[in-house]
PDB file of C-alpha atoms in Angstrom:
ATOM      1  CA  UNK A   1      -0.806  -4.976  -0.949  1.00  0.00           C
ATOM      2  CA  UNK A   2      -2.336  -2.767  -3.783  1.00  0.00           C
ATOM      3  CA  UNK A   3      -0.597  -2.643  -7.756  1.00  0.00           C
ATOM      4  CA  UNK A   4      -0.047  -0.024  -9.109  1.00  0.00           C
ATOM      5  CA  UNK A   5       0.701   0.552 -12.896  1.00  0.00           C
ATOM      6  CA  UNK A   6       1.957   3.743 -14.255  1.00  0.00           C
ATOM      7  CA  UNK A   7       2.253   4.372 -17.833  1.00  0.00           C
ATOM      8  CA  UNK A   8       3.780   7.906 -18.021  1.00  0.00           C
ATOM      9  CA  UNK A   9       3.994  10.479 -21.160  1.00  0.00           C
ATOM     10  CA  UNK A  10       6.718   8.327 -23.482  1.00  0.00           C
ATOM     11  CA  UNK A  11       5.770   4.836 -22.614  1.00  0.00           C
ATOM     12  CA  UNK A  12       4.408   2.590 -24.924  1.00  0.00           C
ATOM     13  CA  UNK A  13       0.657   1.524 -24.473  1.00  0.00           C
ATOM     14  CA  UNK A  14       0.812  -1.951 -25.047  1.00  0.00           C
ATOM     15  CA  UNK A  15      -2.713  -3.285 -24.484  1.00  0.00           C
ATOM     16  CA  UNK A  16      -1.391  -7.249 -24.815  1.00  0.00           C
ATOM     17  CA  UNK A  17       0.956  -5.997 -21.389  1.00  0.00           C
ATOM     18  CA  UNK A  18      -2.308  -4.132 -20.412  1.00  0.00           C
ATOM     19  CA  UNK A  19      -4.203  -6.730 -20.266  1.00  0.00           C
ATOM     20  CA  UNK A  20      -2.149  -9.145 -18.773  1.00  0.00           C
ATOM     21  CA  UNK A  21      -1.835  -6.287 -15.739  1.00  0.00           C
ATOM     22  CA  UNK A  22      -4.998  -6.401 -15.463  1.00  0.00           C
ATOM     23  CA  UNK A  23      -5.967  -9.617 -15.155  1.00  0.00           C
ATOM     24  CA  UNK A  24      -3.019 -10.510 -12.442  1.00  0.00           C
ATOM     25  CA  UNK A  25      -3.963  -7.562 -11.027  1.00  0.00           C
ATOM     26  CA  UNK A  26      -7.660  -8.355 -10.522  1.00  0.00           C
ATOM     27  CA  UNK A  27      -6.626 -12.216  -9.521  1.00  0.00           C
ATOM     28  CA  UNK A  28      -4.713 -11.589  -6.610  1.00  0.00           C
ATOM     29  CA  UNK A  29      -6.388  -7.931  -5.643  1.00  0.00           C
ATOM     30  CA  UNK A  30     -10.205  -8.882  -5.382  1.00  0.00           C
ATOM     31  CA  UNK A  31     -11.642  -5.074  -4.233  1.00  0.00           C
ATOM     32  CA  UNK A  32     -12.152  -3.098  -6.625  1.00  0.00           C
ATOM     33  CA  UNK A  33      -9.823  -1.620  -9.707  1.00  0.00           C
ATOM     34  CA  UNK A  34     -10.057   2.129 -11.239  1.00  0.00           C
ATOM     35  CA  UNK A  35      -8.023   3.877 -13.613  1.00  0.00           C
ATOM     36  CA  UNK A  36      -7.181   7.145 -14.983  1.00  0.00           C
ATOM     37  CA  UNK A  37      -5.766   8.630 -18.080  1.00  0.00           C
ATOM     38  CA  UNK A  38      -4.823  12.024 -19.771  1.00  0.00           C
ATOM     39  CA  UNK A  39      -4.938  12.427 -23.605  1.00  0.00           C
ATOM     40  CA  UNK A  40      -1.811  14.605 -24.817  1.00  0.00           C
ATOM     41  CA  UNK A  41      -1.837  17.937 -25.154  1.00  0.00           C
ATOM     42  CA  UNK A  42      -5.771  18.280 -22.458  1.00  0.00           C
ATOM     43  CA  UNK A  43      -5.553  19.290 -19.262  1.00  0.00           C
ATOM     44  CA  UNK A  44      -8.096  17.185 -18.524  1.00  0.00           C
ATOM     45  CA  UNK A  45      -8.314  14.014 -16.555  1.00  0.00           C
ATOM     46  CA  UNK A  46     -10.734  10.639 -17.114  1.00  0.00           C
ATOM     47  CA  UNK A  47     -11.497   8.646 -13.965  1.00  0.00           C
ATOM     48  CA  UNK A  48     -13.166   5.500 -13.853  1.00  0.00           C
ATOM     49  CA  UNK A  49     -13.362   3.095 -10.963  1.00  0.00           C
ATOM     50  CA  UNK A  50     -15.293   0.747  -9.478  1.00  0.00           C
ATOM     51  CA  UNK A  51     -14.272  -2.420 -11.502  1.00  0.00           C
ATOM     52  CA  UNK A  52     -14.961  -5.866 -10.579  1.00  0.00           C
ATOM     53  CA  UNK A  53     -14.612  -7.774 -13.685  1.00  0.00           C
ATOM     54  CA  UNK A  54     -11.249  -7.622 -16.211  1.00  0.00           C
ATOM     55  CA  UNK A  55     -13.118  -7.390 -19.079  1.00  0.00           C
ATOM     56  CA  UNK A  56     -15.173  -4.103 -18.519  1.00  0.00           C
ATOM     57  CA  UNK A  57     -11.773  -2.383 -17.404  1.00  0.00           C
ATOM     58  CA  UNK A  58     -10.000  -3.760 -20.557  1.00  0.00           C
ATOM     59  CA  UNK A  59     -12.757  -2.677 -22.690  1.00  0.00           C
ATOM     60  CA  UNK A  60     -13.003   0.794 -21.188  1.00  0.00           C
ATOM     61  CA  UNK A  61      -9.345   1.299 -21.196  1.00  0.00           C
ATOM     62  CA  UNK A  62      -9.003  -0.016 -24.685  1.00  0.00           C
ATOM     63  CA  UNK A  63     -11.903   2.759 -25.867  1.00  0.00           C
ATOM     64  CA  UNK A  64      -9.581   5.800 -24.684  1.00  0.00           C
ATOM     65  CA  UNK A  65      -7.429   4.696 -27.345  1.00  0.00           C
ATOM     66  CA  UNK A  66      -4.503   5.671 -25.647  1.00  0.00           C
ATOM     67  CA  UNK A  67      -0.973   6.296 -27.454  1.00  0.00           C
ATOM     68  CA  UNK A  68       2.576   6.857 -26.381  1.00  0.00           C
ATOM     69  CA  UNK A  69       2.195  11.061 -25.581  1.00  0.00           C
ATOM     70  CA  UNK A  70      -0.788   9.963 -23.482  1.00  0.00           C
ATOM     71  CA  UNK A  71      -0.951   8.869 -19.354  1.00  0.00           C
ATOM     72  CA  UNK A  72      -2.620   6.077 -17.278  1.00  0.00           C
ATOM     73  CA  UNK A  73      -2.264   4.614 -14.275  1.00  0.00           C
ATOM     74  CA  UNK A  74      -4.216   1.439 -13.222  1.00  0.00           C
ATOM     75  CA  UNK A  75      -5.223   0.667  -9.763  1.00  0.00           C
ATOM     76  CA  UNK A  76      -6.035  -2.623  -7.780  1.00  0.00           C
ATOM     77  CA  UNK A  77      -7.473  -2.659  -4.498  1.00  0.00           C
ATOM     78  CA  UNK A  78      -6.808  -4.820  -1.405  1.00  0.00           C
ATOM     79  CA  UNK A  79      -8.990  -2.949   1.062  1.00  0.00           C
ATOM     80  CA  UNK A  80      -7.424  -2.256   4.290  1.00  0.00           C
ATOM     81  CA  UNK A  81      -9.832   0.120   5.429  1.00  0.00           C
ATOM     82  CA  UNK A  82     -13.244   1.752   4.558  1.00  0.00           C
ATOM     83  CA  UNK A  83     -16.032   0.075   3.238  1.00  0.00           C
ATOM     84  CA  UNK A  84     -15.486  -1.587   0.259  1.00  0.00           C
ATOM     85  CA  UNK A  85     -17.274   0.789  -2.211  1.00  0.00           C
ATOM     86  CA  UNK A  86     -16.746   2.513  -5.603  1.00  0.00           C
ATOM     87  CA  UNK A  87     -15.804   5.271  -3.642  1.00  0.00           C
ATOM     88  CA  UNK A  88     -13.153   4.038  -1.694  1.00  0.00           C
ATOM     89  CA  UNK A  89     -10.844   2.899  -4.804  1.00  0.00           C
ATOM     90  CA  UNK A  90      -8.266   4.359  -6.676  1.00  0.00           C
ATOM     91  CA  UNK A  91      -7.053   6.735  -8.079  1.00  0.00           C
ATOM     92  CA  UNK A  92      -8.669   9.451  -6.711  1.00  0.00           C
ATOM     93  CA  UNK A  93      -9.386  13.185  -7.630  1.00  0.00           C
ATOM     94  CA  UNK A  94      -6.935  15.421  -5.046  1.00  0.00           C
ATOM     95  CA  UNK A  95     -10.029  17.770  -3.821  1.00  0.00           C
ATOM     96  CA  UNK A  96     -11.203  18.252   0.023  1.00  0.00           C
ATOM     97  CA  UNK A  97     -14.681  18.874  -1.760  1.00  0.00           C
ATOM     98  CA  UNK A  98     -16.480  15.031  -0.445  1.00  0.00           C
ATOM     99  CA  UNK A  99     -18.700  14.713  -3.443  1.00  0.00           C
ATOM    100  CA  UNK A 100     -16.538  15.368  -6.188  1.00  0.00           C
ATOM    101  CA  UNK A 101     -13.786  13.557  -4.146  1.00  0.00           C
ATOM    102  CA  UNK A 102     -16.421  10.558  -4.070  1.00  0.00           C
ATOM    103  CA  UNK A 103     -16.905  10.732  -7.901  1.00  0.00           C
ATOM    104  CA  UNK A 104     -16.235   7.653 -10.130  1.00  0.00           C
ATOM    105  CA  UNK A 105     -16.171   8.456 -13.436  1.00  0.00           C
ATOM    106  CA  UNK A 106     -16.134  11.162 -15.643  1.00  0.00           C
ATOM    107  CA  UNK A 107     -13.464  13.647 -17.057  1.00  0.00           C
ATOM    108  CA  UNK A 108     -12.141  16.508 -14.536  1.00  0.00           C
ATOM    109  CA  UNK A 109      -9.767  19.282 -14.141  1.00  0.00           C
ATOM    110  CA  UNK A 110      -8.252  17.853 -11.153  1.00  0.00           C
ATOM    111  CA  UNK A 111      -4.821  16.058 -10.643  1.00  0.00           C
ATOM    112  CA  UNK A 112      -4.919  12.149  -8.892  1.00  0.00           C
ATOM    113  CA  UNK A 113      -3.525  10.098  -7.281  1.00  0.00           C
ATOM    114  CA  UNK A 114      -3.049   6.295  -5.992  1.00  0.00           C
ATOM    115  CA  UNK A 115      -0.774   5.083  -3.017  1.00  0.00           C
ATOM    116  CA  UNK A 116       0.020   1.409  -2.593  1.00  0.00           C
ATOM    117  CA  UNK A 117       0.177   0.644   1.080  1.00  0.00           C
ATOM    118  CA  UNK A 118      -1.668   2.049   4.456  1.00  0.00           C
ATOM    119  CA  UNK A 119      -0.835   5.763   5.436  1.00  0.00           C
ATOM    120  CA  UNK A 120      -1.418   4.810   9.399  1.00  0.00           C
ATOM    121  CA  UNK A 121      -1.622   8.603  10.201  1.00  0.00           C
ATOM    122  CA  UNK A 122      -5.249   8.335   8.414  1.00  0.00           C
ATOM    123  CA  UNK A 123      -6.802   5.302   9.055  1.00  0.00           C
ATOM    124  CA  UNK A 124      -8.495   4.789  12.382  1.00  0.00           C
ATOM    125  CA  UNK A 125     -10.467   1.645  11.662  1.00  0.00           C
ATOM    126  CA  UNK A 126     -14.059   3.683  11.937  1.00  0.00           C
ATOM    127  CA  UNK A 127     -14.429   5.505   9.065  1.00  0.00           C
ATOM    128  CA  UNK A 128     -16.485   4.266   6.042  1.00  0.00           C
ATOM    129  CA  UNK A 129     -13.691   5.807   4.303  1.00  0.00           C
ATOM    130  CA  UNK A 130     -10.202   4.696   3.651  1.00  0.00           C
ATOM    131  CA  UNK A 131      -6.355   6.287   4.449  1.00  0.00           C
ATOM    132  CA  UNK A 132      -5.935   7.587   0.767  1.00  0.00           C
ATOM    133  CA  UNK A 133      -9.352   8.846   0.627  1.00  0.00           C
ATOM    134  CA  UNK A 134      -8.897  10.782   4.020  1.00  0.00           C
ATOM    135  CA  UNK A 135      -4.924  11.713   3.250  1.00  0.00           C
ATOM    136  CA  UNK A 136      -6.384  13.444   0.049  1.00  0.00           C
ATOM    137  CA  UNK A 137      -9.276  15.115   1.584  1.00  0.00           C
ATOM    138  CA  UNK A 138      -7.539  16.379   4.533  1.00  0.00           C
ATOM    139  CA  UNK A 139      -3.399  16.270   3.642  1.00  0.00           C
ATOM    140  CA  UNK A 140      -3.055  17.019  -0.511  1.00  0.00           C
ATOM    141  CA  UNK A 141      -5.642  19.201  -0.601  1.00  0.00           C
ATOM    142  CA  UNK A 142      -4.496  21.721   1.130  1.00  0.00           C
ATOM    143  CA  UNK A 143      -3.677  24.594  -0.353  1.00  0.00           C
ATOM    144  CA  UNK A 144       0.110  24.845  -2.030  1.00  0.00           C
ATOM    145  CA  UNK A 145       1.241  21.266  -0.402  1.00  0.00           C
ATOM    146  CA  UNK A 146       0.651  19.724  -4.463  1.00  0.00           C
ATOM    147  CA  UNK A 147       2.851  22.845  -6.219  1.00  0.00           C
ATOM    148  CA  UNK A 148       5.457  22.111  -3.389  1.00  0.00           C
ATOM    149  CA  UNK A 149       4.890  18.390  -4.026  1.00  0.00           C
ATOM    150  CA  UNK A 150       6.066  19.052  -7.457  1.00  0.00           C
ATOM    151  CA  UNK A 151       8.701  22.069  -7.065  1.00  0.00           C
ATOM    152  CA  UNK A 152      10.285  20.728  -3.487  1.00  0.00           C
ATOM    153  CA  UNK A 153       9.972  16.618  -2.476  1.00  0.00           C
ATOM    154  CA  UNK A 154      12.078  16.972   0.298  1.00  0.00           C
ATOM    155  CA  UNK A 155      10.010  20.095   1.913  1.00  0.00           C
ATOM    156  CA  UNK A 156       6.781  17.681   0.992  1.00  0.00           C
ATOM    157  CA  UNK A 157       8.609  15.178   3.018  1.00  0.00           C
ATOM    158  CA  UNK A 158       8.813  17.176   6.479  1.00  0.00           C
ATOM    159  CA  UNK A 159       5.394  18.720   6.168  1.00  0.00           C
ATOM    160  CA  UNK A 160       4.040  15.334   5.621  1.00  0.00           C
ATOM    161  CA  UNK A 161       6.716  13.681   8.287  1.00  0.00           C
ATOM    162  CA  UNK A 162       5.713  16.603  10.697  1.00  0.00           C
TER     163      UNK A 162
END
């Protein structure tokens, strides 16, 4: 199964636990890792994925210079579906727009997101894309379902469910 690591507003940035995440991570979870992070105070997101080596997403992370007020989340890939591309790992930018949603790297006014597991409902074993990628183009991209995402889980829960 993917890892996830979320480091939310308030945590401590530790890059000794960091990298230790990482390289677990990348040991066990051999296609592909990405990150993203927001600086304090910007509503602006980095992405970068498409890592295959621990040191090159150490390094990059470590250059963001992130702090406690500041947000990342780490990503390691067991592909279950899709090709195994860039593309296809996480986190990803919530857009139905294919080449932005294909972007990875660069800084973006866009919320993300990662999922750990398979979402069955989008993942038919054809596509050179995987669940997440299709749940975001075609699910959380839709108009209003992030804002109720964040203002009502439970109503999130039956449209999803439904």
């Amino acid at each position: 199964m993917c890892l996830i690591s979320a480091l939310p507003k308030g945590s401590k940035k530790d890059m000794i636990a960091i990298e230790g995440f990482i390289i677990n991570g990348m040991s066990t979870n051999t296609h592909g890792s990405g990150y993203s992070c927001k600086k304090n105070g910007s509503d602006e997101i980095y992405l970068s994925k498409g890592y295959l080596s621990e040191q090159g997403l150490i390094d990059s992370i470590r250059s963001k210079e992130l702090n406690e007020d500041d947000e990342l989340i780490i990503h390691h890939r067991i592909g279950t579906s899709g090709l195994r591309e860039s593309f296809n790992m996480h986190p990803f930018l919530i857009t139905d727009d294919l080449a932005t949603l294909k972007q990875i790297e660069g800084t973006f006014n866009l919320p993300v997101m990662a999922h750990n597991g398979i979402i069955s409902e989008f993942s038919d074993g054809k596509s050179d894309y995987n669940d997440t990628f299709l749940f975001v183009q075609n699910f959380m991209s839709n108009p209003g379902i992030l804002d109720t995402l964040k203002s009502d889980s439970k109503l999130f829960e039956k449209w999803y469910k439904s």
